[in-house]
Amino acid sequence: MKYALFGNVKDVNIPFERDDVAPDIVFSFGGDGTMLGAIHKYKNYLDTVKFVGINTGRLGFFTDFKIDELDKVISMIKKDEYRVNSYNLLEYTLKSKDYELSGYAVNDIAITNPIHTQIIDVYINEKHFETFRGTGLLISPPTGSTAYNKSLGGSIIDPHIKAIQLTEFAPINNRVIRNLSSPLVLSEKSKIALKFEENENIFISVDGKFLAFNHLTEVNAKLSDTTVKFIEKMDTKFFDKVRRAFISKD
């Protein structure tokens, strides 16, 4: 068993072989942001690597264990007494006139324009759905439904459900311009394409990190067959996490 450490961690004793290049298990110490960083670092090993979230902060959907439970986690791994949950990532492709860039998102990809109103033609399964006018759009898999998506009024989706969601930033609605003005949840086989009339001042972020890409003309997104695997407690329930995060500490 080979392991790697990620995050702000010192003086931990893990009785496995250390391998920060190609580990079997990655121990992420921090919150959800740290875990996202760990997943992106080891994105080329997602077929084989599992992630363990050790929460050193206040809240985390991806961090199932507290720092004082580290010995318990190690014992669980040794005895093979844990559950592995696999969640599908979002697969995206950015296009310009001259080149393309593809990648994966755990939480979301956001396309916004802080300077002026965007005009975006939205296609679902290659059929024109609407011409969006507003600040921008966010596409997320279920794992991202409790993140930026929720702040925009999007739906919370159980991550075991295979779906993708399209959520709006500040849509314009008046007697001349109409937008859907609602989160849109699509089935796992659905494909979203966003096409842009203007591509200046567009801000692209993937899992909260700015992505430099000039002269964007199109974004394609779908639910990927690639998954990220988390080691979790046997009794972990998603909606218990939702309740603790947004409703009650109990």
PDB file of C-alpha atoms in Angstrom:
ATOM      1  CA  MET A   1       0.000   0.000   0.000  1.00  0.00           C
ATOM      2  CA  LYS A   2       1.485   3.315  -1.113  1.00  0.00           C
ATOM      3  CA  TYR A   3       0.263   6.680   0.105  1.00  0.00           C
ATOM      4  CA  ALA A   4       0.747  10.390  -0.480  1.00  0.00           C
ATOM      5  CA  LEU A   5       0.033  13.411   1.701  1.00  0.00           C
ATOM      6  CA  PHE A   6      -1.605  16.585   0.455  1.00  0.00           C
ATOM      7  CA  GLY A   7      -2.358  19.806   2.301  1.00  0.00           C
ATOM      8  CA  ASN A   8      -0.975  21.537   5.358  1.00  0.00           C
ATOM      9  CA  VAL A   9       0.131  18.575   7.431  1.00  0.00           C
ATOM     10  CA  LYS A  10       3.132  17.830   9.632  1.00  0.00           C
ATOM     11  CA  ASP A  11       4.299  15.028  11.887  1.00  0.00           C
ATOM     12  CA  VAL A  12       1.781  12.351  10.977  1.00  0.00           C
ATOM     13  CA  ASN A  13       2.670   8.702  11.275  1.00  0.00           C
ATOM     14  CA  ILE A  14       1.156   6.587   8.514  1.00  0.00           C
ATOM     15  CA  PRO A  15       2.518   3.024   8.449  1.00  0.00           C
ATOM     16  CA  PHE A  16       2.479   2.576   4.681  1.00  0.00           C
ATOM     17  CA  GLU A  17       5.056   3.211   1.975  1.00  0.00           C
ATOM     18  CA  ARG A  18       5.291   6.887   0.996  1.00  0.00           C
ATOM     19  CA  ASP A  19       4.951   7.577  -2.734  1.00  0.00           C
ATOM     20  CA  ASP A  20       3.987  11.111  -3.764  1.00  0.00           C
ATOM     21  CA  VAL A  21       4.125  10.274  -7.480  1.00  0.00           C
ATOM     22  CA  ALA A  22       1.836   7.265  -7.966  1.00  0.00           C
ATOM     23  CA  PRO A  23       0.106   6.444  -4.669  1.00  0.00           C
ATOM     24  CA  ASP A  24      -2.742   4.045  -4.004  1.00  0.00           C
ATOM     25  CA  ILE A  25      -4.251   6.378  -1.403  1.00  0.00           C
ATOM     26  CA  VAL A  26      -4.003  10.152  -1.017  1.00  0.00           C
ATOM     27  CA  PHE A  27      -4.578  11.592   2.451  1.00  0.00           C
ATOM     28  CA  SER A  28      -5.866  15.148   2.037  1.00  0.00           C
ATOM     29  CA  PHE A  29      -5.592  17.336   5.157  1.00  0.00           C
ATOM     30  CA  GLY A  30      -7.758  20.461   5.096  1.00  0.00           C
ATOM     31  CA  GLY A  31     -11.183  21.206   3.680  1.00  0.00           C
ATOM     32  CA  ASP A  32     -12.958  20.709   0.385  1.00  0.00           C
ATOM     33  CA  GLY A  33     -10.674  23.173  -1.406  1.00  0.00           C
ATOM     34  CA  THR A  34      -7.641  21.152  -0.385  1.00  0.00           C
ATOM     35  CA  MET A  35      -9.308  17.967  -1.582  1.00  0.00           C
ATOM     36  CA  LEU A  36     -10.047  19.560  -4.959  1.00  0.00           C
ATOM     37  CA  GLY A  37      -6.355  20.423  -5.234  1.00  0.00           C
ATOM     38  CA  ALA A  38      -5.401  16.835  -4.422  1.00  0.00           C
ATOM     39  CA  ILE A  39      -7.751  15.428  -7.048  1.00  0.00           C
ATOM     40  CA  HIS A  40      -6.424  17.747  -9.740  1.00  0.00           C
ATOM     41  CA  LYS A  41      -2.828  16.915  -8.805  1.00  0.00           C
ATOM     42  CA  TYR A  42      -3.460  13.186  -9.241  1.00  0.00           C
ATOM     43  CA  LYS A  43      -5.918  13.473 -12.137  1.00  0.00           C
ATOM     44  CA  ASN A  44      -3.800  11.123 -14.258  1.00  0.00           C
ATOM     45  CA  TYR A  45      -4.148   8.352 -11.652  1.00  0.00           C
ATOM     46  CA  LEU A  46      -7.897   8.468 -11.005  1.00  0.00           C
ATOM     47  CA  ASP A  47      -8.389   4.905 -12.249  1.00  0.00           C
ATOM     48  CA  THR A  48      -6.343   3.536  -9.354  1.00  0.00           C
ATOM     49  CA  VAL A  49      -6.039   6.131  -6.589  1.00  0.00           C
ATOM     50  CA  LYS A  50      -8.467   6.624  -3.690  1.00  0.00           C
ATOM     51  CA  PHE A  51      -8.794   9.798  -1.627  1.00  0.00           C
ATOM     52  CA  VAL A  52      -9.221  10.143   2.129  1.00  0.00           C
ATOM     53  CA  GLY A  53     -10.379  13.518   3.422  1.00  0.00           C
ATOM     54  CA  ILE A  54      -9.109  14.535   6.875  1.00  0.00           C
ATOM     55  CA  ASN A  55     -11.010  17.640   7.946  1.00  0.00           C
ATOM     56  CA  THR A  56      -8.843  20.163   9.780  1.00  0.00           C
ATOM     57  CA  GLY A  57     -11.359  22.985   9.346  1.00  0.00           C
ATOM     58  CA  ARG A  58     -15.037  23.505  10.052  1.00  0.00           C
ATOM     59  CA  LEU A  59     -16.922  21.994   7.140  1.00  0.00           C
ATOM     60  CA  GLY A  60     -16.332  19.560   4.329  1.00  0.00           C
ATOM     61  CA  PHE A  61     -18.386  17.398   1.998  1.00  0.00           C
ATOM     62  CA  PHE A  62     -15.286  15.566   0.762  1.00  0.00           C
ATOM     63  CA  THR A  63     -13.585  15.276   4.158  1.00  0.00           C
ATOM     64  CA  ASP A  64     -15.291  12.468   6.022  1.00  0.00           C
ATOM     65  CA  PHE A  65     -12.894  12.207   8.976  1.00  0.00           C
ATOM     66  CA  LYS A  66     -11.656  14.532  11.713  1.00  0.00           C
ATOM     67  CA  ILE A  67      -7.967  14.951  12.453  1.00  0.00           C
ATOM     68  CA  ASP A  68      -8.279  13.029  15.734  1.00  0.00           C
ATOM     69  CA  GLU A  69      -9.675  10.059  13.788  1.00  0.00           C
ATOM     70  CA  LEU A  70      -6.496   9.473  11.776  1.00  0.00           C
ATOM     71  CA  ASP A  71      -5.516   6.350  13.733  1.00  0.00           C
ATOM     72  CA  LYS A  72      -9.033   5.023  13.229  1.00  0.00           C
ATOM     73  CA  VAL A  73      -8.775   5.677   9.484  1.00  0.00           C
ATOM     74  CA  ILE A  74      -5.481   3.798   9.241  1.00  0.00           C
ATOM     75  CA  SER A  75      -6.964   0.873  11.168  1.00  0.00           C
ATOM     76  CA  MET A  76      -9.997   0.832   8.850  1.00  0.00           C
ATOM     77  CA  ILE A  77      -7.739   0.727   5.799  1.00  0.00           C
ATOM     78  CA  LYS A  78      -5.601  -2.063   7.241  1.00  0.00           C
ATOM     79  CA  LYS A  79      -8.700  -4.142   8.025  1.00  0.00           C
ATOM     80  CA  ASP A  80     -10.437  -3.202   4.774  1.00  0.00           C
ATOM     81  CA  GLU A  81     -13.393  -1.938   6.807  1.00  0.00           C
ATOM     82  CA  TYR A  82     -14.397   1.080   4.785  1.00  0.00           C
ATOM     83  CA  ARG A  83     -16.630   2.055   1.915  1.00  0.00           C
ATOM     84  CA  VAL A  84     -15.481   3.445  -1.421  1.00  0.00           C
ATOM     85  CA  ASN A  85     -17.853   5.846  -3.137  1.00  0.00           C
ATOM     86  CA  SER A  86     -17.187   6.707  -6.772  1.00  0.00           C
ATOM     87  CA  TYR A  87     -18.551   9.912  -8.277  1.00  0.00           C
ATOM     88  CA  ASN A  88     -18.563  10.904 -11.936  1.00  0.00           C
ATOM     89  CA  LEU A  89     -16.632  13.996 -12.945  1.00  0.00           C
ATOM     90  CA  LEU A  90     -17.678  16.674 -15.410  1.00  0.00           C
ATOM     91  CA  GLU A  91     -15.808  16.468 -18.709  1.00  0.00           C
ATOM     92  CA  TYR A  92     -15.382  19.698 -20.659  1.00  0.00           C
ATOM     93  CA  THR A  93     -13.789  21.001 -23.842  1.00  0.00           C
ATOM     94  CA  LEU A  94     -13.024  24.663 -24.501  1.00  0.00           C
ATOM     95  CA  LYS A  95     -12.715  25.764 -28.110  1.00  0.00           C
ATOM     96  CA  SER A  96     -11.320  28.782 -29.891  1.00  0.00           C
ATOM     97  CA  LYS A  97     -10.768  29.345 -33.585  1.00  0.00           C
ATOM     98  CA  ASP A  98      -7.271  27.891 -33.374  1.00  0.00           C
ATOM     99  CA  TYR A  99      -7.153  25.327 -30.573  1.00  0.00           C
ATOM    100  CA  GLU A 100      -8.984  23.225 -27.983  1.00  0.00           C
ATOM    101  CA  LEU A 101      -8.441  22.392 -24.316  1.00  0.00           C
ATOM    102  CA  SER A 102     -10.098  19.487 -22.497  1.00  0.00           C
ATOM    103  CA  GLY A 103     -10.228  18.596 -18.826  1.00  0.00           C
ATOM    104  CA  TYR A 104     -12.274  17.465 -15.841  1.00  0.00           C
ATOM    105  CA  ALA A 105     -14.093  19.280 -13.060  1.00  0.00           C
ATOM    106  CA  VAL A 106     -15.117  17.860  -9.703  1.00  0.00           C
ATOM    107  CA  ASN A 107     -17.436  20.722  -8.746  1.00  0.00           C
ATOM    108  CA  ASP A 108     -18.056  22.946 -11.741  1.00  0.00           C
ATOM    109  CA  ILE A 109     -16.957  25.050 -14.661  1.00  0.00           C
ATOM    110  CA  ALA A 110     -18.104  28.673 -14.602  1.00  0.00           C
ATOM    111  CA  ILE A 111     -18.199  31.013 -17.596  1.00  0.00           C
ATOM    112  CA  THR A 112     -18.766  34.618 -16.541  1.00  0.00           C
ATOM    113  CA  ASN A 113     -18.185  38.124 -17.830  1.00  0.00           C
ATOM    114  CA  PRO A 114     -17.771  40.820 -15.161  1.00  0.00           C
ATOM    115  CA  ILE A 115     -17.523  43.622 -17.732  1.00  0.00           C
ATOM    116  CA  HIS A 116     -20.688  43.388 -19.801  1.00  0.00           C
ATOM    117  CA  THR A 117     -23.683  41.173 -20.540  1.00  0.00           C
ATOM    118  CA  GLN A 118     -22.900  37.873 -22.196  1.00  0.00           C
ATOM    119  CA  ILE A 119     -24.937  36.517 -25.082  1.00  0.00           C
ATOM    120  CA  ILE A 120     -24.625  32.732 -25.104  1.00  0.00           C
ATOM    121  CA  ASP A 121     -26.419  30.289 -27.367  1.00  0.00           C
ATOM    122  CA  VAL A 122     -27.227  27.203 -25.306  1.00  0.00           C
ATOM    123  CA  TYR A 123     -27.508  23.846 -27.060  1.00  0.00           C
ATOM    124  CA  ILE A 124     -28.697  20.631 -25.419  1.00  0.00           C
ATOM    125  CA  ASN A 125     -27.963  17.434 -27.316  1.00  0.00           C
ATOM    126  CA  GLU A 126     -27.071  19.524 -30.381  1.00  0.00           C
ATOM    127  CA  LYS A 127     -30.443  21.303 -30.416  1.00  0.00           C
ATOM    128  CA  HIS A 128     -30.725  25.025 -29.679  1.00  0.00           C
ATOM    129  CA  PHE A 129     -32.414  25.541 -26.310  1.00  0.00           C
ATOM    130  CA  GLU A 130     -32.152  29.275 -25.636  1.00  0.00           C
ATOM    131  CA  THR A 131     -30.076  32.389 -26.143  1.00  0.00           C
ATOM    132  CA  PHE A 132     -28.961  33.349 -22.665  1.00  0.00           C
ATOM    133  CA  ARG A 133     -28.327  36.963 -21.728  1.00  0.00           C
ATOM    134  CA  GLY A 134     -26.775  37.735 -18.382  1.00  0.00           C
ATOM    135  CA  THR A 135     -23.549  37.482 -16.410  1.00  0.00           C
ATOM    136  CA  GLY A 136     -22.814  33.833 -17.136  1.00  0.00           C
ATOM    137  CA  LEU A 137     -23.517  30.136 -16.766  1.00  0.00           C
ATOM    138  CA  LEU A 138     -22.269  27.355 -14.520  1.00  0.00           C
ATOM    139  CA  ILE A 139     -22.205  23.647 -15.373  1.00  0.00           C
ATOM    140  CA  SER A 140     -21.809  21.124 -12.577  1.00  0.00           C
ATOM    141  CA  PRO A 141     -22.020  17.404 -11.824  1.00  0.00           C
ATOM    142  CA  PRO A 142     -23.864  16.282  -8.671  1.00  0.00           C
ATOM    143  CA  THR A 143     -20.685  16.539  -6.555  1.00  0.00           C
ATOM    144  CA  GLY A 144     -20.730  20.285  -7.205  1.00  0.00           C
ATOM    145  CA  SER A 145     -24.391  20.842  -6.417  1.00  0.00           C
ATOM    146  CA  THR A 146     -23.659  21.959  -2.830  1.00  0.00           C
ATOM    147  CA  ALA A 147     -20.887  24.354  -3.873  1.00  0.00           C
ATOM    148  CA  TYR A 148     -21.074  27.424  -6.152  1.00  0.00           C
ATOM    149  CA  ASN A 149     -24.206  25.968  -7.722  1.00  0.00           C
ATOM    150  CA  LYS A 150     -26.152  26.229  -4.468  1.00  0.00           C
ATOM    151  CA  SER A 151     -25.095  29.856  -4.017  1.00  0.00           C
ATOM    152  CA  LEU A 152     -26.700  30.570  -7.389  1.00  0.00           C
ATOM    153  CA  GLY A 153     -29.969  28.927  -6.368  1.00  0.00           C
ATOM    154  CA  GLY A 154     -29.241  25.614  -8.051  1.00  0.00           C
ATOM    155  CA  SER A 155     -30.656  22.291  -6.933  1.00  0.00           C
ATOM    156  CA  ILE A 156     -28.894  19.990  -4.467  1.00  0.00           C
ATOM    157  CA  ILE A 157     -28.484  16.590  -6.116  1.00  0.00           C
ATOM    158  CA  ASP A 158     -27.554  13.351  -4.396  1.00  0.00           C
ATOM    159  CA  PRO A 159     -24.099  12.543  -5.867  1.00  0.00           C
ATOM    160  CA  HIS A 160     -25.177   8.951  -6.486  1.00  0.00           C
ATOM    161  CA  ILE A 161     -27.596  10.270  -9.118  1.00  0.00           C
ATOM    162  CA  LYS A 162     -25.948  10.597 -12.519  1.00  0.00           C
ATOM    163  CA  ALA A 163     -26.870  13.991 -13.930  1.00  0.00           C
ATOM    164  CA  ILE A 164     -25.508  17.399 -14.895  1.00  0.00           C
ATOM    165  CA  GLN A 165     -26.882  20.812 -14.021  1.00  0.00           C
ATOM    166  CA  LEU A 166     -26.892  24.160 -15.807  1.00  0.00           C
ATOM    167  CA  THR A 167     -27.295  27.199 -13.550  1.00  0.00           C
ATOM    168  CA  GLU A 168     -27.478  30.890 -14.418  1.00  0.00           C
ATOM    169  CA  PHE A 169     -25.580  33.907 -13.115  1.00  0.00           C
ATOM    170  CA  ALA A 170     -27.788  37.016 -12.994  1.00  0.00           C
ATOM    171  CA  PRO A 171     -30.035  36.367 -16.005  1.00  0.00           C
ATOM    172  CA  ILE A 172     -31.778  39.335 -17.624  1.00  0.00           C
ATOM    173  CA  ASN A 173     -35.552  39.154 -17.725  1.00  0.00           C
ATOM    174  CA  ASN A 174     -37.837  41.903 -18.988  1.00  0.00           C
ATOM    175  CA  ARG A 175     -40.594  42.285 -21.576  1.00  0.00           C
ATOM    176  CA  VAL A 176     -38.017  42.059 -24.385  1.00  0.00           C
ATOM    177  CA  ILE A 177     -35.422  39.575 -23.097  1.00  0.00           C
ATOM    178  CA  ARG A 178     -36.447  36.261 -21.559  1.00  0.00           C
ATOM    179  CA  ASN A 179     -34.263  33.579 -19.974  1.00  0.00           C
ATOM    180  CA  LEU A 180     -35.212  30.279 -18.361  1.00  0.00           C
ATOM    181  CA  SER A 181     -34.232  31.741 -14.952  1.00  0.00           C
ATOM    182  CA  SER A 182     -34.172  28.318 -13.360  1.00  0.00           C
ATOM    183  CA  PRO A 183     -31.575  25.630 -12.747  1.00  0.00           C
ATOM    184  CA  LEU A 184     -31.820  22.905 -15.366  1.00  0.00           C
ATOM    185  CA  VAL A 185     -31.040  19.302 -14.366  1.00  0.00           C
ATOM    186  CA  LEU A 186     -30.276  16.971 -17.257  1.00  0.00           C
ATOM    187  CA  SER A 187     -29.850  13.214 -17.577  1.00  0.00           C
ATOM    188  CA  GLU A 188     -26.457  11.523 -17.552  1.00  0.00           C
ATOM    189  CA  LYS A 189     -26.266  11.155 -21.343  1.00  0.00           C
ATOM    190  CA  SER A 190     -27.046  14.811 -22.035  1.00  0.00           C
ATOM    191  CA  LYS A 191     -24.515  17.080 -23.690  1.00  0.00           C
ATOM    192  CA  ILE A 192     -24.369  20.841 -23.215  1.00  0.00           C
ATOM    193  CA  ALA A 193     -22.783  23.234 -25.699  1.00  0.00           C
ATOM    194  CA  LEU A 194     -22.370  26.966 -25.112  1.00  0.00           C
ATOM    195  CA  LYS A 195     -21.556  29.187 -28.088  1.00  0.00           C
ATOM    196  CA  PHE A 196     -20.483  32.812 -27.781  1.00  0.00           C
ATOM    197  CA  GLU A 197     -21.149  35.827 -29.985  1.00  0.00           C
ATOM    198  CA  GLU A 198     -18.390  37.815 -28.262  1.00  0.00           C
ATOM    199  CA  ASN A 199     -15.363  36.415 -26.490  1.00  0.00           C
ATOM    200  CA  GLU A 200     -13.708  39.405 -24.847  1.00  0.00           C
ATOM    201  CA  ASN A 201     -13.449  39.653 -21.050  1.00  0.00           C
ATOM    202  CA  ILE A 202     -14.756  36.118 -20.491  1.00  0.00           C
ATOM    203  CA  PHE A 203     -13.678  34.668 -17.159  1.00  0.00           C
ATOM    204  CA  ILE A 204     -13.383  30.869 -16.998  1.00  0.00           C
ATOM    205  CA  SER A 205     -12.950  29.006 -13.727  1.00  0.00           C
ATOM    206  CA  VAL A 206     -12.744  25.280 -13.064  1.00  0.00           C
ATOM    207  CA  ASP A 207     -13.354  24.192  -9.474  1.00  0.00           C
ATOM    208  CA  GLY A 208     -12.789  27.769  -8.355  1.00  0.00           C
ATOM    209  CA  LYS A 209      -9.456  28.215 -10.151  1.00  0.00           C
ATOM    210  CA  PHE A 210      -9.013  30.692 -12.989  1.00  0.00           C
ATOM    211  CA  LEU A 211      -8.272  29.062 -16.332  1.00  0.00           C
ATOM    212  CA  ALA A 212      -6.492  31.157 -18.936  1.00  0.00           C
ATOM    213  CA  PHE A 213      -8.022  30.622 -22.377  1.00  0.00           C
ATOM    214  CA  ASN A 214      -8.149  33.359 -25.001  1.00  0.00           C
ATOM    215  CA  HIS A 215     -10.792  33.939 -27.677  1.00  0.00           C
ATOM    216  CA  LEU A 216     -13.274  31.373 -26.387  1.00  0.00           C
ATOM    217  CA  THR A 217     -15.919  30.451 -28.955  1.00  0.00           C
ATOM    218  CA  GLU A 218     -17.502  27.295 -27.538  1.00  0.00           C
ATOM    219  CA  VAL A 219     -17.754  25.170 -24.389  1.00  0.00           C
ATOM    220  CA  ASN A 220     -18.848  21.534 -24.497  1.00  0.00           C
ATOM    221  CA  ALA A 221     -19.650  19.600 -21.336  1.00  0.00           C
ATOM    222  CA  LYS A 222     -21.012  16.216 -20.336  1.00  0.00           C
ATOM    223  CA  LEU A 223     -20.930  13.794 -17.438  1.00  0.00           C
ATOM    224  CA  SER A 224     -17.735  11.785 -17.726  1.00  0.00           C
ATOM    225  CA  ASP A 225     -17.254   8.053 -17.322  1.00  0.00           C
ATOM    226  CA  THR A 226     -14.163   8.964 -15.282  1.00  0.00           C
ATOM    227  CA  THR A 227     -14.803   8.890 -11.547  1.00  0.00           C
ATOM    228  CA  VAL A 228     -13.108  10.036  -8.369  1.00  0.00           C
ATOM    229  CA  LYS A 229     -13.042   7.525  -5.510  1.00  0.00           C
ATOM    230  CA  PHE A 230     -13.414   8.488  -1.841  1.00  0.00           C
ATOM    231  CA  ILE A 231     -12.764   6.299   1.172  1.00  0.00           C
ATOM    232  CA  GLU A 232     -15.642   7.012   3.562  1.00  0.00           C
ATOM    233  CA  LYS A 233     -17.140   5.728   6.780  1.00  0.00           C
ATOM    234  CA  MET A 234     -19.495   2.800   6.427  1.00  0.00           C
ATOM    235  CA  ASP A 235     -22.391   4.835   7.835  1.00  0.00           C
ATOM    236  CA  THR A 236     -21.826   8.081   5.899  1.00  0.00           C
ATOM    237  CA  LYS A 237     -25.039   9.527   4.458  1.00  0.00           C
ATOM    238  CA  PHE A 238     -25.010  12.439   2.018  1.00  0.00           C
ATOM    239  CA  PHE A 239     -28.070  14.211   3.373  1.00  0.00           C
ATOM    240  CA  ASP A 240     -26.686  14.074   6.908  1.00  0.00           C
ATOM    241  CA  LYS A 241     -23.815  16.153   5.524  1.00  0.00           C
ATOM    242  CA  VAL A 242     -26.278  18.516   3.852  1.00  0.00           C
ATOM    243  CA  ARG A 243     -28.205  18.956   7.087  1.00  0.00           C
ATOM    244  CA  ARG A 244     -25.059  19.664   9.126  1.00  0.00           C
ATOM    245  CA  ALA A 245     -23.765  22.091   6.519  1.00  0.00           C
ATOM    246  CA  PHE A 246     -26.872  24.162   5.886  1.00  0.00           C
ATOM    247  CA  ILE A 247     -29.492  23.476   8.548  1.00  0.00           C
ATOM    248  CA  SER A 248     -28.194  22.282  11.904  1.00  0.00           C
ATOM    249  CA  LYS A 249     -24.940  21.410  13.679  1.00  0.00           C
ATOM    250  CA  ASP A 250     -26.566  18.350  15.274  1.00  0.00           C
TER     251      ASP A 250
END
